[in-house]
mmCIF file of C-alpha atoms in Angstrom:
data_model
loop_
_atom_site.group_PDB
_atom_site.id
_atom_site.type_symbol
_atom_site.label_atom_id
_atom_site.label_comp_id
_atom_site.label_asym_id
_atom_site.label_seq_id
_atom_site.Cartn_x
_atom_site.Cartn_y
_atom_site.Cartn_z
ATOM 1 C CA UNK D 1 0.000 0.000 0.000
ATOM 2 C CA UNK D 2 1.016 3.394 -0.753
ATOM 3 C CA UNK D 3 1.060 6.298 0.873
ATOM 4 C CA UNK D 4 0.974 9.882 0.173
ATOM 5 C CA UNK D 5 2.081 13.124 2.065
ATOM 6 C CA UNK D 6 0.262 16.153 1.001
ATOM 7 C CA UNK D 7 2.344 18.834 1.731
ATOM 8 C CA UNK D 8 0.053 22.064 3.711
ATOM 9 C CA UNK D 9 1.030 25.549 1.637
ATOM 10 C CA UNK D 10 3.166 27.287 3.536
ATOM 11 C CA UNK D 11 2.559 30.233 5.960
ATOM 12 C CA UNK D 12 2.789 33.002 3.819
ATOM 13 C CA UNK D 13 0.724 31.484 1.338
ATOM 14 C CA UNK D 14 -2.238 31.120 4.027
ATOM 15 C CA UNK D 15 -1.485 34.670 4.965
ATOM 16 C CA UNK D 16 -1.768 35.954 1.295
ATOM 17 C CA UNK D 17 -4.970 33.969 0.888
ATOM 18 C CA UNK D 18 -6.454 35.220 3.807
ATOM 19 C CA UNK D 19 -5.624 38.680 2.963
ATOM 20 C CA UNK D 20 -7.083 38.922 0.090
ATOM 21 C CA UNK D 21 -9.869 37.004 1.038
ATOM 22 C CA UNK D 22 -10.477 40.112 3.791
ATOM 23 C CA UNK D 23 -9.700 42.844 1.076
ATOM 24 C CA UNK D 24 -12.267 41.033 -1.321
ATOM 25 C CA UNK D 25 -14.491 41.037 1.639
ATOM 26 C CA UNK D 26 -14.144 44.549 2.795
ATOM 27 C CA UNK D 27 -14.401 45.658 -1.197
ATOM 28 C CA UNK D 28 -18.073 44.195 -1.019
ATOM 29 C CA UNK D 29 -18.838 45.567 2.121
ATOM 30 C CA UNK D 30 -18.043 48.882 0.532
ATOM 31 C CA UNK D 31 -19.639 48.720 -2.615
ATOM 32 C CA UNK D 32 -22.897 47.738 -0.964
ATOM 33 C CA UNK D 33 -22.892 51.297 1.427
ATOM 34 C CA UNK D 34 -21.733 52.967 -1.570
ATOM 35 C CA UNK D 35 -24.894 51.324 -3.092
ATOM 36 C CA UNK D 36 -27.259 51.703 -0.562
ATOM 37 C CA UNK D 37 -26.467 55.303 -0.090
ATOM 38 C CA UNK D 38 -26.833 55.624 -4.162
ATOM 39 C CA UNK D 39 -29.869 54.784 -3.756
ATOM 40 C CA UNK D 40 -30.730 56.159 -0.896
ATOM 41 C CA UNK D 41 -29.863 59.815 -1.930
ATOM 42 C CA UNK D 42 -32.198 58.829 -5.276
ATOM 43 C CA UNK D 43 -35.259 58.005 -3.445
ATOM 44 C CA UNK D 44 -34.542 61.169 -1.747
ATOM 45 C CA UNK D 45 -33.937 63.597 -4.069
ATOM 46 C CA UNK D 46 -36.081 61.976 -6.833
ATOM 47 C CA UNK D 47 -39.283 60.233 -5.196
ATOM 48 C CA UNK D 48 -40.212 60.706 -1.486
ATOM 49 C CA UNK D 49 -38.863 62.819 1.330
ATOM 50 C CA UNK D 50 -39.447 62.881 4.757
ATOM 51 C CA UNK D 51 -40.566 65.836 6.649
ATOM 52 C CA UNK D 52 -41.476 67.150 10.153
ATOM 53 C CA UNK D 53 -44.153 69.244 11.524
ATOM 54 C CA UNK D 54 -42.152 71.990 13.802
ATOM 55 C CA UNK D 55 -44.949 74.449 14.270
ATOM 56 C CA UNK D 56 -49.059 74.518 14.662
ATOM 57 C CA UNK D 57 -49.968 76.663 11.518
ATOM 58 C CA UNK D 58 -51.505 73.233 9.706
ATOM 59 C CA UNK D 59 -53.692 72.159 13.216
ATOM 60 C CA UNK D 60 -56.105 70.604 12.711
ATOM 61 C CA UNK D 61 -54.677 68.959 10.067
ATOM 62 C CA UNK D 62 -51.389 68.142 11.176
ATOM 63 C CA UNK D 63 -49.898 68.495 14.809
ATOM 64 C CA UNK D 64 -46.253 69.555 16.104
ATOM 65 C CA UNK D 65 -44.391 66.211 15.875
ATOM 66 C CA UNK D 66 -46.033 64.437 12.726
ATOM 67 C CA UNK D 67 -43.484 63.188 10.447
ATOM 68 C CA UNK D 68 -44.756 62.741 7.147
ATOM 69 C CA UNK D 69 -43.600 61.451 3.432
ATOM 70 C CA UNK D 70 -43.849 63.970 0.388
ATOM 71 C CA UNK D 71 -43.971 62.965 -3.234
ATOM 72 C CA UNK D 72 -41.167 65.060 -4.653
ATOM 73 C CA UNK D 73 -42.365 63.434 -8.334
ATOM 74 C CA UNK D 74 -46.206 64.610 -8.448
ATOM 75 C CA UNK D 75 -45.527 67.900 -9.842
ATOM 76 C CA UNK D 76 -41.927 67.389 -11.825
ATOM 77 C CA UNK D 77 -38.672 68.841 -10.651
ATOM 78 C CA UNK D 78 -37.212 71.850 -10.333
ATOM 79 C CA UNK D 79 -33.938 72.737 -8.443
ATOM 80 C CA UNK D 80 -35.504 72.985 -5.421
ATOM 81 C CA UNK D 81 -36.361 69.166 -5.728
ATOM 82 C CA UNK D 82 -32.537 68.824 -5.734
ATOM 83 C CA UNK D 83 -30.081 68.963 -1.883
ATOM 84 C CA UNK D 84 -29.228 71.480 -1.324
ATOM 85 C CA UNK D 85 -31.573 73.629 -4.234
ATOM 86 C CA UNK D 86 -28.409 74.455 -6.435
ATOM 87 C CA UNK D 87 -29.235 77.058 -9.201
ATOM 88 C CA UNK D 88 -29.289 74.846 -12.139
ATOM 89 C CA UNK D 89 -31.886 75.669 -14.080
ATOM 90 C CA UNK D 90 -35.325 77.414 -14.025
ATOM 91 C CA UNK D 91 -38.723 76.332 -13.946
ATOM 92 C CA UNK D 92 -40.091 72.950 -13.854
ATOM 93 C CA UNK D 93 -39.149 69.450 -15.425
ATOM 94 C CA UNK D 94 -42.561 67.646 -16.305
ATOM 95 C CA UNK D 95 -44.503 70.172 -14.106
ATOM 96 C CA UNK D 96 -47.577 70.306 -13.609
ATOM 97 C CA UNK D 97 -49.815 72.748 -11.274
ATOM 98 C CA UNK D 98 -50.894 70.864 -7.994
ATOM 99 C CA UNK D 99 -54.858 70.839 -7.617
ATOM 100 C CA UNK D 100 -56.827 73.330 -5.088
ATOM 101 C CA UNK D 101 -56.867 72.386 -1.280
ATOM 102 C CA UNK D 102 -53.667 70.133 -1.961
ATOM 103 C CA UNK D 103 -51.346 69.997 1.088
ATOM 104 C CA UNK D 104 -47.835 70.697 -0.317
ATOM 105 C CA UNK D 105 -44.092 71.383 1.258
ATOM 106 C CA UNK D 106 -43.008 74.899 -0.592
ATOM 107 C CA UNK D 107 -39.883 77.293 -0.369
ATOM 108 C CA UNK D 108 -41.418 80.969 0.312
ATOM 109 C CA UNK D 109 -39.565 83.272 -1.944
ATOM 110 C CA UNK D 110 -38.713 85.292 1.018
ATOM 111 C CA UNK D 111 -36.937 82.400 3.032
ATOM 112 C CA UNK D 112 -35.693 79.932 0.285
ATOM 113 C CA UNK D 113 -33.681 78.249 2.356
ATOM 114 C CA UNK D 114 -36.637 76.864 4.346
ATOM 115 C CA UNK D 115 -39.370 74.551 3.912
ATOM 116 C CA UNK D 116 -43.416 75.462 4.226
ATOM 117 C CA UNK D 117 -46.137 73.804 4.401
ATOM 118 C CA UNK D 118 -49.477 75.273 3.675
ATOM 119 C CA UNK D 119 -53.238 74.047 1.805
ATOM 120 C CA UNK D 120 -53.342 75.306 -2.059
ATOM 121 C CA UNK D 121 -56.343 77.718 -2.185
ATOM 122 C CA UNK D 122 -55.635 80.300 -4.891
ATOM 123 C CA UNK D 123 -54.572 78.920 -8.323
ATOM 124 C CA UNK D 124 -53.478 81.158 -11.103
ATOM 125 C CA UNK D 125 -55.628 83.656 -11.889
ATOM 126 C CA UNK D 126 -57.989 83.649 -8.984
ATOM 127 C CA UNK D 127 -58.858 86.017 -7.058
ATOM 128 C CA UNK D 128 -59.294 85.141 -2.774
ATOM 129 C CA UNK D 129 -60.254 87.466 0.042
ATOM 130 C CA UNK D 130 -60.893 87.189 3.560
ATOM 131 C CA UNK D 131 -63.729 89.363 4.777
ATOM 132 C CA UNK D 132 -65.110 89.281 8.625
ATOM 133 C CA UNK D 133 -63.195 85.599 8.747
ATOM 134 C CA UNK D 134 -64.837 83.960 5.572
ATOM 135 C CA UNK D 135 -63.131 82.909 2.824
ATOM 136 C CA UNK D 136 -64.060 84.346 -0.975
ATOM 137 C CA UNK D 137 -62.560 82.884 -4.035
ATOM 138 C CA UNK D 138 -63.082 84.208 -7.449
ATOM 139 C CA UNK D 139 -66.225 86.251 -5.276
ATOM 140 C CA UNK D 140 -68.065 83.402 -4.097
ATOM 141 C CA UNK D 141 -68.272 82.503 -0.568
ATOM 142 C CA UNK D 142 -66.412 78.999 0.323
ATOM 143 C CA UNK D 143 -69.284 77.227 2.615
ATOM 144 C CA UNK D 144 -68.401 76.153 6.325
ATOM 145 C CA UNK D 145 -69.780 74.248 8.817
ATOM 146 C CA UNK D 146 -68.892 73.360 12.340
ATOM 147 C CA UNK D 147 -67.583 70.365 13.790
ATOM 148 C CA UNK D 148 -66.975 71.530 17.597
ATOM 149 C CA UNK D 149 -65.098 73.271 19.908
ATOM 150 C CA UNK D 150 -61.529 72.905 19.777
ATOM 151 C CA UNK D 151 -58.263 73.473 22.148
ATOM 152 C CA UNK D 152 -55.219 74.597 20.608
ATOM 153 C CA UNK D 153 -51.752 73.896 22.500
ATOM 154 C CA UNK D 154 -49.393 74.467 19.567
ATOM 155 C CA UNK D 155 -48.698 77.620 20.371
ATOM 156 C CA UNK D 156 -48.055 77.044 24.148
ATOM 157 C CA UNK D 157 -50.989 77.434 25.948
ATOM 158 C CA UNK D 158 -54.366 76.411 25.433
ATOM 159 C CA UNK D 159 -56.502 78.327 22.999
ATOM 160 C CA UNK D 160 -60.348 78.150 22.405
ATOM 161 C CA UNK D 161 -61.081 77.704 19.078
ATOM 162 C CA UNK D 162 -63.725 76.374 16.973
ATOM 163 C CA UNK D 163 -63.097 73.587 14.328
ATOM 164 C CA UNK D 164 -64.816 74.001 11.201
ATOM 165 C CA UNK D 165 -65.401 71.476 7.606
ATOM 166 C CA UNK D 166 -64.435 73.640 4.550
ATOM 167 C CA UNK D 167 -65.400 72.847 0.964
ATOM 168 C CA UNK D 168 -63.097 74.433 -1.427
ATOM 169 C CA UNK D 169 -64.385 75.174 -5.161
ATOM 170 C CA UNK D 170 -64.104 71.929 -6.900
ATOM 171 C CA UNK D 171 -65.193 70.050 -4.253
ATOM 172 C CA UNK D 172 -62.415 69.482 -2.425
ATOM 173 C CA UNK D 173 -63.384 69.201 1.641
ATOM 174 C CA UNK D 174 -61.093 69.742 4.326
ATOM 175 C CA UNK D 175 -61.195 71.313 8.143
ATOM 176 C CA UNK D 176 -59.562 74.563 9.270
ATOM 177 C CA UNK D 177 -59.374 76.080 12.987
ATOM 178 C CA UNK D 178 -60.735 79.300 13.660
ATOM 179 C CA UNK D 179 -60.112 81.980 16.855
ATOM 180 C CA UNK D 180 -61.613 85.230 15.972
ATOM 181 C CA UNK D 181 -63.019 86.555 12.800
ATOM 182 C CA UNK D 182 -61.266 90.521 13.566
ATOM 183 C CA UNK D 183 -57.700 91.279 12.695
ATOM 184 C CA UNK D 184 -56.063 91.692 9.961
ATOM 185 C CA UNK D 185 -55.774 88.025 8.553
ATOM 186 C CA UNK D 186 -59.189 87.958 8.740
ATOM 187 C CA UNK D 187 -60.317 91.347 6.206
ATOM 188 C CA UNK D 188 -57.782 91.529 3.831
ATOM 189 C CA UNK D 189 -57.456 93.463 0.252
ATOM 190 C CA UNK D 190 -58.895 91.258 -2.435
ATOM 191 C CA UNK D 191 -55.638 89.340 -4.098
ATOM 192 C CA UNK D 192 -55.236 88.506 -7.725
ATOM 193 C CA UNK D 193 -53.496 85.412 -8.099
ATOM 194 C CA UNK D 194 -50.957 85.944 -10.909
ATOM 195 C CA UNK D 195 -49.850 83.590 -13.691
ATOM 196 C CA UNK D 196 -47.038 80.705 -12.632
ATOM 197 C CA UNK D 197 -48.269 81.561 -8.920
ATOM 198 C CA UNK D 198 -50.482 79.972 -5.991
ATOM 199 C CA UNK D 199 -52.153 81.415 -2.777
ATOM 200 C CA UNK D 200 -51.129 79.494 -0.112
ATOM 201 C CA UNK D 201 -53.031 79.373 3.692
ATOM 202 C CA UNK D 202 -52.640 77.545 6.683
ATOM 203 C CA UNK D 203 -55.425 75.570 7.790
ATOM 204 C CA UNK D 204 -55.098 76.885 11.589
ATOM 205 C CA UNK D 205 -56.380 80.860 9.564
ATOM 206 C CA UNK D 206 -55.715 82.443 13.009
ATOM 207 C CA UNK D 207 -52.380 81.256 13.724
ATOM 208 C CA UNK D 208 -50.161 81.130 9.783
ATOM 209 C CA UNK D 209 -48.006 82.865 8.219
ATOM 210 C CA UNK D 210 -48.613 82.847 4.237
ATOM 211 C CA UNK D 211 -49.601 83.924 1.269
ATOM 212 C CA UNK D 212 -52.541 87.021 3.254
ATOM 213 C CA UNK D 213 -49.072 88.955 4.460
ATOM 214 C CA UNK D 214 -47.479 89.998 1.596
ATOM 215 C CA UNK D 215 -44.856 91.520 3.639
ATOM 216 C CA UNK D 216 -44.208 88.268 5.528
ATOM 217 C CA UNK D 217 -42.101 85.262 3.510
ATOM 218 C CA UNK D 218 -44.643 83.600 1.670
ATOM 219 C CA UNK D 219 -46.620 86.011 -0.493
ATOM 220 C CA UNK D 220 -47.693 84.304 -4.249
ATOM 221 C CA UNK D 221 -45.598 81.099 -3.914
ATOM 222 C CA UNK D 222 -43.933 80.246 -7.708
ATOM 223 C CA UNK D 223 -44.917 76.851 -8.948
ATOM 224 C CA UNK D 224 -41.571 76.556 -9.384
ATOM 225 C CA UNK D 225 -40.712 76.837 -5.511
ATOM 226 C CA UNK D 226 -43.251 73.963 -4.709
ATOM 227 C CA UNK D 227 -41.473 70.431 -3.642
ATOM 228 C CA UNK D 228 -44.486 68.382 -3.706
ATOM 229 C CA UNK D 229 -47.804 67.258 -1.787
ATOM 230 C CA UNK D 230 -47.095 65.848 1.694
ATOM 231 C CA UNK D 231 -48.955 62.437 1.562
ATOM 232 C CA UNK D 232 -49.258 60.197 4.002
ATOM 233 C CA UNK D 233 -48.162 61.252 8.301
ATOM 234 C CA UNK D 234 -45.753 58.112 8.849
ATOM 235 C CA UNK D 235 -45.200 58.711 12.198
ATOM 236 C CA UNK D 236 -46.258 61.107 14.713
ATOM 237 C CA UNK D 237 -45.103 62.031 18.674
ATOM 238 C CA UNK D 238 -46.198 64.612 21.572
ATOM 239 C CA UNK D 239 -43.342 64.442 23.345
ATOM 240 C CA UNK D 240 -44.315 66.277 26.835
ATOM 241 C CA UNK D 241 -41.147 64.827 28.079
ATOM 242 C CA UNK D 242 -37.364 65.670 27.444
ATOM 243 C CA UNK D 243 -36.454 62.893 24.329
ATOM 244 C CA UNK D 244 -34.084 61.286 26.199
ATOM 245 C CA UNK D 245 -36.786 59.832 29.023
ATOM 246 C CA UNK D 246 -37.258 57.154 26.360
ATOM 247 C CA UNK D 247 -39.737 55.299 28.919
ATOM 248 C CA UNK D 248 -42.402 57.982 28.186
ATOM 249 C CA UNK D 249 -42.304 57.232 24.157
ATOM 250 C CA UNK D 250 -45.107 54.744 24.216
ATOM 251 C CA UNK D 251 -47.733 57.287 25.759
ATOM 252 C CA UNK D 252 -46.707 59.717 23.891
ATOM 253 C CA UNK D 253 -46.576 58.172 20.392
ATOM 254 C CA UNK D 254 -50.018 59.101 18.659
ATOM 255 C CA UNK D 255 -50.386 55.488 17.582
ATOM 256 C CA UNK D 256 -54.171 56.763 15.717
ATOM 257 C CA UNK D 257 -52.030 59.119 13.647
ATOM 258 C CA UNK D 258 -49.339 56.395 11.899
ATOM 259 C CA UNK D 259 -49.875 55.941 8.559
ATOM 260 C CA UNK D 260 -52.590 58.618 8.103
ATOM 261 C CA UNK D 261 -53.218 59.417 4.692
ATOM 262 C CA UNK D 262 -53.047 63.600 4.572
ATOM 263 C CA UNK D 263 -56.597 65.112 3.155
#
């Protein structure tokens, strides 16, 4: 019987081999963040973004502390679709004009740098007017009923309002929050929407700053400057506590809020 002696490679052959059996490993493990963050920035910059609610001026609608997602894609692209909003070009790729009472995340022309979000009421060429705290577009009176009473804390402290089901021209039915029908907000010069342009208002009339203060930021609000209807509220979170008392997050996590479709 024969035997044979297989000789083992020798230890700097192993060594090689294992090397480059960690640098092949490594190389994958890179390409695939690489990857991931490819298409990560894409989805980003190209399809959905995520956005938070820092401020009451959209209550009832949205609260202080609802995430939501925005479709950067329903209206086409302009640079402000883009990180960053470099000055690339002007206008809109594939635009379109977003529909009346549409929820959308905007750049005021007077603070570009920062995002808005306000209800579509004026479209180009309207005309919109507050008088004695009712709404007029294109001189018709937008009905209003009332749902209730209702307690605003965005602000701070709790303010009596009244909550109120608005039905835009076109059908379109949403609810608003309303204080006081005196001030300034509430009778203001009759505004002619002008071409490219949309009239923007927060649903909480009493407590927003757009498109009524021409003075303020917001003012008529380019098409151009619009990033795209918010959607859907992914995630929401009235966080009473400091964030870092993690044991309070289940109580305070509006559970009937996730996955809320935005109207």
């Amino acid at each position: 019987m024969a035997f044979f002696h297989q000789k083992s490679p020798p230890a700097s052959r192993k060594s090689a081999q294992a090397a480059r059996r960690k640098s092949a490993s490594t190389f994958e493990f890179i390409r695939t963040v690489i990857y991931a963050g490819l298409i990560a920035v894409g989805i980003h910059t190209f399809l959905i973004e995520p956005f938070f609610i820092p401020s009451g001026s959209m209550v009832p609608t949205m609260l202080v502390g609802d995430y939501l997602f925005v479709n950067k894609f329903a209206y086409g692209y302009s640079h402000f679709s883009l990180p960053f909003s470099p000055d690339l070009f002007s206008g809109r790729i594939l635009g379109s004009v977003p529909k009346r009472g549409t929820v959308v995340v905007f750049r005021p022309p007077g603070d570009p740098s920062t995002d808005y979000i306000k209800r579509v009421i004026g479209l180009p060429g309207d005309t919109v007017q507050m008088t004695e705290g009712q709404l007029f577009i294109n001189g018709k009176l937008v009905p209003t009923s009332s749902v209730g009473p209702y307690i605003d804390t965005s602000s701070g402290g709790p303010v009596a309002a009244t909550e109120l089901q608005e039905q835009l021209p076109g059908g379109k039915v949403n609810h608003i929050l309303k204080e006081t029908d005196q001030g300034y907000a509430n009778n203001t010069p009759l505004f002619t929407v002008p071409p490219g342009d949309l009239f923007m208002m927060g649903d909480n009339r009493d407590d927003s700053e757009d498109s009524r203060f021409m003075d303020g930021p917001v003012g008529y609000v380019p098409i151009e400057n619009v990033v795209g209807p918010a959607d859907m509220i992914f995630f929401s979170i009235d966080l009473r506590h400091p964030f870092y008392e993690f044991w309070y997050w289940p109580t305070e996590i509006r559970w009937d809020r996730l996955l809320k479709i935005i109207h």
